[in-house]
Tab-separated table of C-alpha atoms in Angstrom:
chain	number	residue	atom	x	y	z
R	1	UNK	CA	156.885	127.663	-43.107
R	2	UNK	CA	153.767	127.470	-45.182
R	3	UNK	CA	150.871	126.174	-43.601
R	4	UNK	CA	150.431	123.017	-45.935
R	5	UNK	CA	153.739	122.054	-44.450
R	6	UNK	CA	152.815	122.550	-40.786
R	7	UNK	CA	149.474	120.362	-41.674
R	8	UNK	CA	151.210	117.936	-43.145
R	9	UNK	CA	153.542	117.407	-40.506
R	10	UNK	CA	150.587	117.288	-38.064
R	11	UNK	CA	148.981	114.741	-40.105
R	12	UNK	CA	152.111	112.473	-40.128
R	13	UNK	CA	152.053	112.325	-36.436
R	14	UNK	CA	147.968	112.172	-36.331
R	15	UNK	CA	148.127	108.872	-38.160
R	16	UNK	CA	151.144	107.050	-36.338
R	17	UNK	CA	153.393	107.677	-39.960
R	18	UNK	CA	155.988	109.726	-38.539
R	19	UNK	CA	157.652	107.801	-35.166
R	20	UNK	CA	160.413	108.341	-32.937
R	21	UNK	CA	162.423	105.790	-31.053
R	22	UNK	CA	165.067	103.478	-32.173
R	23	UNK	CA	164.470	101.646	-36.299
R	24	UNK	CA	166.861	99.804	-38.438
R	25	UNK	CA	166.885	101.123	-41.941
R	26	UNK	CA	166.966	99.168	-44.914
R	27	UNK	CA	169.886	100.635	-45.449
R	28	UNK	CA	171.205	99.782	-42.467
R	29	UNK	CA	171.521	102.728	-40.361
R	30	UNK	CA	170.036	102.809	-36.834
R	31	UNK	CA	167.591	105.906	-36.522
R	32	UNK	CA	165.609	108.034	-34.055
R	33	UNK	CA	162.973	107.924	-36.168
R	34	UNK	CA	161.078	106.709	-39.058
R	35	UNK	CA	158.229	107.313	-41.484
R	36	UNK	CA	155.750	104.263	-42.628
R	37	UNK	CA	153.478	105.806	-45.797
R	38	UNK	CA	152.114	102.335	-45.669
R	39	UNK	CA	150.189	102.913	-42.537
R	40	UNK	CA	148.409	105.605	-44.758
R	41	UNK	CA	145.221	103.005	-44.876
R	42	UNK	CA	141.654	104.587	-44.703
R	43	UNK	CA	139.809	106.440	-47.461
R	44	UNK	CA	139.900	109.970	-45.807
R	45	UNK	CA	143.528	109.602	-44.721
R	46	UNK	CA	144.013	108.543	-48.531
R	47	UNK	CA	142.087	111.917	-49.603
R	48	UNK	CA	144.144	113.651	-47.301
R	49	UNK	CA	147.506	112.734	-48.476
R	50	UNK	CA	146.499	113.340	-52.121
R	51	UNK	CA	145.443	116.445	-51.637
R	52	UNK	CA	149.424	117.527	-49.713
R	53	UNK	CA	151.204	115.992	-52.559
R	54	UNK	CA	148.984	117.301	-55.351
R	55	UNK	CA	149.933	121.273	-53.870
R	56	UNK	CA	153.714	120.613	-53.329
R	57	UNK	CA	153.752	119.259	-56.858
R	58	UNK	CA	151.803	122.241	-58.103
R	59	UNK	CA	154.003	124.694	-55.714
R	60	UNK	CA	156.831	123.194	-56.847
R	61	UNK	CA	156.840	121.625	-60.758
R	62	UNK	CA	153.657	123.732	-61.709
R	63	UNK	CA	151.157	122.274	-63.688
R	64	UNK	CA	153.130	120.887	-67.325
R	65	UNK	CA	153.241	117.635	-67.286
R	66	UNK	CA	151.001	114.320	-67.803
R	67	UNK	CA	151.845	111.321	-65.819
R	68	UNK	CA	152.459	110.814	-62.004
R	69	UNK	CA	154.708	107.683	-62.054
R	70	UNK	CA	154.467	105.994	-58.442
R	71	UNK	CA	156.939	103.114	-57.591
R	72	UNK	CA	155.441	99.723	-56.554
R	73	UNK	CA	154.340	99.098	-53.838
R	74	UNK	CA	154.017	102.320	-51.731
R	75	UNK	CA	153.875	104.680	-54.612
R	76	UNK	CA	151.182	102.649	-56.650
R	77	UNK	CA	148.048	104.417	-54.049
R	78	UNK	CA	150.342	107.590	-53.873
R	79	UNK	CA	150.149	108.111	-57.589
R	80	UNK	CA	146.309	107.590	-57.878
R	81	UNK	CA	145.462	109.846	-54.344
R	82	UNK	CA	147.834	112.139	-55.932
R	83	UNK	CA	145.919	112.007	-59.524
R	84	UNK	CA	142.041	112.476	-57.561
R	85	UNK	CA	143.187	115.092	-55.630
R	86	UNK	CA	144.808	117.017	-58.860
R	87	UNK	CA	142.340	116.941	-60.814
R	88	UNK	CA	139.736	118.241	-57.936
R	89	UNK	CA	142.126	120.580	-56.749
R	90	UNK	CA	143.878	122.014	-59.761
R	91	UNK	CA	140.770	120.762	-62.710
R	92	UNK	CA	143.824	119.107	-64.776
R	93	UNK	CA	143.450	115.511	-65.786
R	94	UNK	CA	146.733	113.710	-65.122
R	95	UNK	CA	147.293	109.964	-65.679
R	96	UNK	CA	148.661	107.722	-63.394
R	97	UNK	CA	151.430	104.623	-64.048
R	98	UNK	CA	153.114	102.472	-61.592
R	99	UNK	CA	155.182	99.126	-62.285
R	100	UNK	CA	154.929	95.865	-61.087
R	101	UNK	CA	157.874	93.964	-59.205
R	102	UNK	CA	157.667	91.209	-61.519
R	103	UNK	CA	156.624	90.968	-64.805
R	104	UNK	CA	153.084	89.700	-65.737
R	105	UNK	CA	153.079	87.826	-68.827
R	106	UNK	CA	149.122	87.243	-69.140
R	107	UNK	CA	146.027	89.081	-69.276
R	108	UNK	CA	147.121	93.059	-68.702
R	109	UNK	CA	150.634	91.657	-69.472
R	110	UNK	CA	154.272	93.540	-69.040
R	111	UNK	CA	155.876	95.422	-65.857
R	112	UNK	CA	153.518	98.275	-66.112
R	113	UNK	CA	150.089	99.177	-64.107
R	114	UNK	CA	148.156	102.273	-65.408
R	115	UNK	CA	148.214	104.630	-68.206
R	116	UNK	CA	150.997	103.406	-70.571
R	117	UNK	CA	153.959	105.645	-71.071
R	118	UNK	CA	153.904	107.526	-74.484
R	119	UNK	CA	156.772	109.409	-76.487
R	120	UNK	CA	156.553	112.759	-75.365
R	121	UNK	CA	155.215	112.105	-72.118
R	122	UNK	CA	156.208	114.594	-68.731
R	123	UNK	CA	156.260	113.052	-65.716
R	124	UNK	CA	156.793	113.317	-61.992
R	125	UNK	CA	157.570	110.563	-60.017
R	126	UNK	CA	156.036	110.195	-56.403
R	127	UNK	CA	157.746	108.428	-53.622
R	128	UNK	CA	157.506	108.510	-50.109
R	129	UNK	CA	160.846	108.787	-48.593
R	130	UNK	CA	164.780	108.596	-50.118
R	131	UNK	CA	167.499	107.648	-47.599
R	132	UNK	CA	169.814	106.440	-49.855
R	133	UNK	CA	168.432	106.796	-53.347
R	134	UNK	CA	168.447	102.609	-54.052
R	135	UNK	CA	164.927	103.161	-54.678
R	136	UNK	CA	165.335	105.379	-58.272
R	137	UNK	CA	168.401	103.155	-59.375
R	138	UNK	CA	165.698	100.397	-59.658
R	139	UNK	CA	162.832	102.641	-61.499
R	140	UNK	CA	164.569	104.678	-63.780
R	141	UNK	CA	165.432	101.944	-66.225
R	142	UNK	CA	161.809	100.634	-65.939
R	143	UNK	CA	160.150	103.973	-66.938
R	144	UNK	CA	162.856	105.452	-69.315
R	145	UNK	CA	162.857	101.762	-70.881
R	146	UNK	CA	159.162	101.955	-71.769
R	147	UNK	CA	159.273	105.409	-73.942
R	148	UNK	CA	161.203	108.725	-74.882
R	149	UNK	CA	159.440	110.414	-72.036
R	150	UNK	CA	160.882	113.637	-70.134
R	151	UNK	CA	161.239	113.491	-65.790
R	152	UNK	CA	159.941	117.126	-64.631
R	153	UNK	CA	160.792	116.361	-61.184
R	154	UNK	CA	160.147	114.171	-58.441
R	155	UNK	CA	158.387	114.517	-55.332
R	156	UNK	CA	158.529	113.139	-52.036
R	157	UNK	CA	156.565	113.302	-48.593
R	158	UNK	CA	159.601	113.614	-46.143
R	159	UNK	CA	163.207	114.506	-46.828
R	160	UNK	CA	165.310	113.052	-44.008
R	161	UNK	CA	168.005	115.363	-45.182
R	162	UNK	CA	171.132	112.427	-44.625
R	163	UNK	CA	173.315	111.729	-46.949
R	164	UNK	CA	173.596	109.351	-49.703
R	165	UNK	CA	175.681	105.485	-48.909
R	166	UNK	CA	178.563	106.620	-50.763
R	167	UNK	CA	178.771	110.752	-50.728
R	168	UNK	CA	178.403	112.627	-47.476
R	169	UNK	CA	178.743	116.241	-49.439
R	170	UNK	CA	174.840	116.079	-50.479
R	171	UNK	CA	171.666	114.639	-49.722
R	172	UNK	CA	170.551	112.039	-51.154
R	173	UNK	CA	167.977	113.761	-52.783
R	174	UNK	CA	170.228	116.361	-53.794
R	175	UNK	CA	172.266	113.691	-55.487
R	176	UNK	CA	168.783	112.015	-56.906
R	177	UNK	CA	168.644	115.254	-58.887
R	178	UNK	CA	172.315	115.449	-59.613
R	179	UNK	CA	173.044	112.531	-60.724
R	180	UNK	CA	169.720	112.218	-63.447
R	181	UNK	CA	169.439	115.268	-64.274
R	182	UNK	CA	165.715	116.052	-62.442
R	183	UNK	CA	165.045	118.518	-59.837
R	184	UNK	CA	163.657	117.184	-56.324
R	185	UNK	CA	161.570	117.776	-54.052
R	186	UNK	CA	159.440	116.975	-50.837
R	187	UNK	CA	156.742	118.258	-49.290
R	188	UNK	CA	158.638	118.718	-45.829
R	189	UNK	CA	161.974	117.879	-44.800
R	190	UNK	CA	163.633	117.114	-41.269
R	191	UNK	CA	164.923	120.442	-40.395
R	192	UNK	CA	161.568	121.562	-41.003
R	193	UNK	CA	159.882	118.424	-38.934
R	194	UNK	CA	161.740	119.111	-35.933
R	195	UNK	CA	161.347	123.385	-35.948
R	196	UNK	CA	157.719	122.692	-35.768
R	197	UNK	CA	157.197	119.216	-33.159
R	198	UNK	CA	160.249	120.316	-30.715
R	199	UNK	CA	158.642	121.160	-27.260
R	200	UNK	CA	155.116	120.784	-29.166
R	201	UNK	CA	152.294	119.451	-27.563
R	202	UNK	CA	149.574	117.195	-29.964
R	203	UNK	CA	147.175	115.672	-27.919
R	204	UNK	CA	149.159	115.630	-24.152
R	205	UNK	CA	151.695	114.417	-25.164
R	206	UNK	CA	155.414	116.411	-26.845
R	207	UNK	CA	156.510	114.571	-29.727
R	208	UNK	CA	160.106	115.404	-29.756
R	209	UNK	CA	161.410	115.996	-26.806
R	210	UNK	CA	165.007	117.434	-25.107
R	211	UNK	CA	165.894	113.266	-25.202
R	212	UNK	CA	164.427	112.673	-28.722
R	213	UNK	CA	165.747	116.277	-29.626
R	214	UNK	CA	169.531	115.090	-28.985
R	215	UNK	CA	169.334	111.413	-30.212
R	216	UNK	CA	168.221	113.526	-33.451
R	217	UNK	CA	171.392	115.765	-33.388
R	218	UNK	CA	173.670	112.718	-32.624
R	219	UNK	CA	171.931	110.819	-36.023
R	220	UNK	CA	172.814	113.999	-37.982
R	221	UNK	CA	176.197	114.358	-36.767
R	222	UNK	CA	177.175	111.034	-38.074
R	223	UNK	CA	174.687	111.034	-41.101
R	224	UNK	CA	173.970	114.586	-41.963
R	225	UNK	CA	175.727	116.290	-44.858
R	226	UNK	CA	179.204	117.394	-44.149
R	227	UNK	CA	179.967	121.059	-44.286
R	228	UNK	CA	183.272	122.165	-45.832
């Protein structure tokens, strides 16, 4: 695993993002654990996770494209760390755009926030976490809507690696990609999460555990892609 990964996954658990316990999905589904980018508050932590999405996009999609497109809410201060840190890392200028959850029909009017979409435009698209891929039903008609732009790829912080609500044969980032025609991906996933925290010590205490390690196993035998 490279060692952006293993940092990253330390940082999740430094700043309370990644938990394990018992949490009710918005989907519905009761899980051992759960990741909060929203607790991702303070300016350094900010820098931080900028700077992990700005190399897995740039490991990952390269460096040819021109917007990062970052769902409201959580992906609105993903989108401009993101941006920063890309341009200080990687010296390329990329815009940022976000929409709103309702329209705004004075002053900076419309659905967008940001750089405006143009014809022509590449873009990646930075979320946090899919579970069930809801999220990009709702923003792909917003962004496609707004020009004749091209999707290089989107990005995420954490794949949980579950299924989608209606296909167990793929993830549902898998079927993100399948099913518009984008390649995924995140900067870690779960398999990847639990090689690295099981039996591992962070400050006195192990954050997955033999108990946490099979309430884990049971969630992926019920929501983990089926094997043929």
């Amino acid at each position: 695993m490279e060692q952006y990964k293993k940092d990253f996954i330390d940082f999740m658990v430094d700043c309370d993002v990644l938990r394990f316990g018992e949490f009710t999905l918005k989907s519905g589904r009761k899980s051992p654990f759960f990741m909060n980018a929203g607790l991702y508050v303070t300016g350094s932590q900010l820098m931080k996770l900028g700077e992990y999405y700005a190399t897995a996009v740039h490991e990952n999609f390269g460096d040819d494209f021109d917007v990062f497109f970052g769902p409201a809410y959580k992906g609105i201060p993903i989108s401009v760390a993101t941006a920063i840190a890309y341009s200080r890392l990687y010296g390329k200028e990329i815009r940022y755009c976000s929409n709103r959850k309702e329209i705004k029909d004075h002053g900076d009017a419309g659905i967008m926030l940001g750089s405006p979409l143009k014809d022509g435009d590449r873009v990646i698209i930075l979320e946090d976490v899919t579970t069930s891929g809801k999220s990009i039903q709702e923003t792909f008609p917003i962004i496609t809507s707004q020009a004749d732009i091209n999707i290089v790829g989107m990005m995420v912080s954490l794949n949980r690696m579950e299924h989608g609500l209606d296909d167990t044969s793929a993830t549902a980032l898998s079927l993100v990609s399948s099913e518009y025609g984008f390649p995924t991906a995140s900067i870690v996933d779960m398999n990847e999460v639990q090689e690295y925290l099981y039996n591992r010590e962070i400050k006195g205490k192990v954050i997955i555990d033999d108990e946490i390690k099979k309430s884990l196993d049971d969630y992926y035998d019920k929501y983990g892609v089926k094997k043929s």
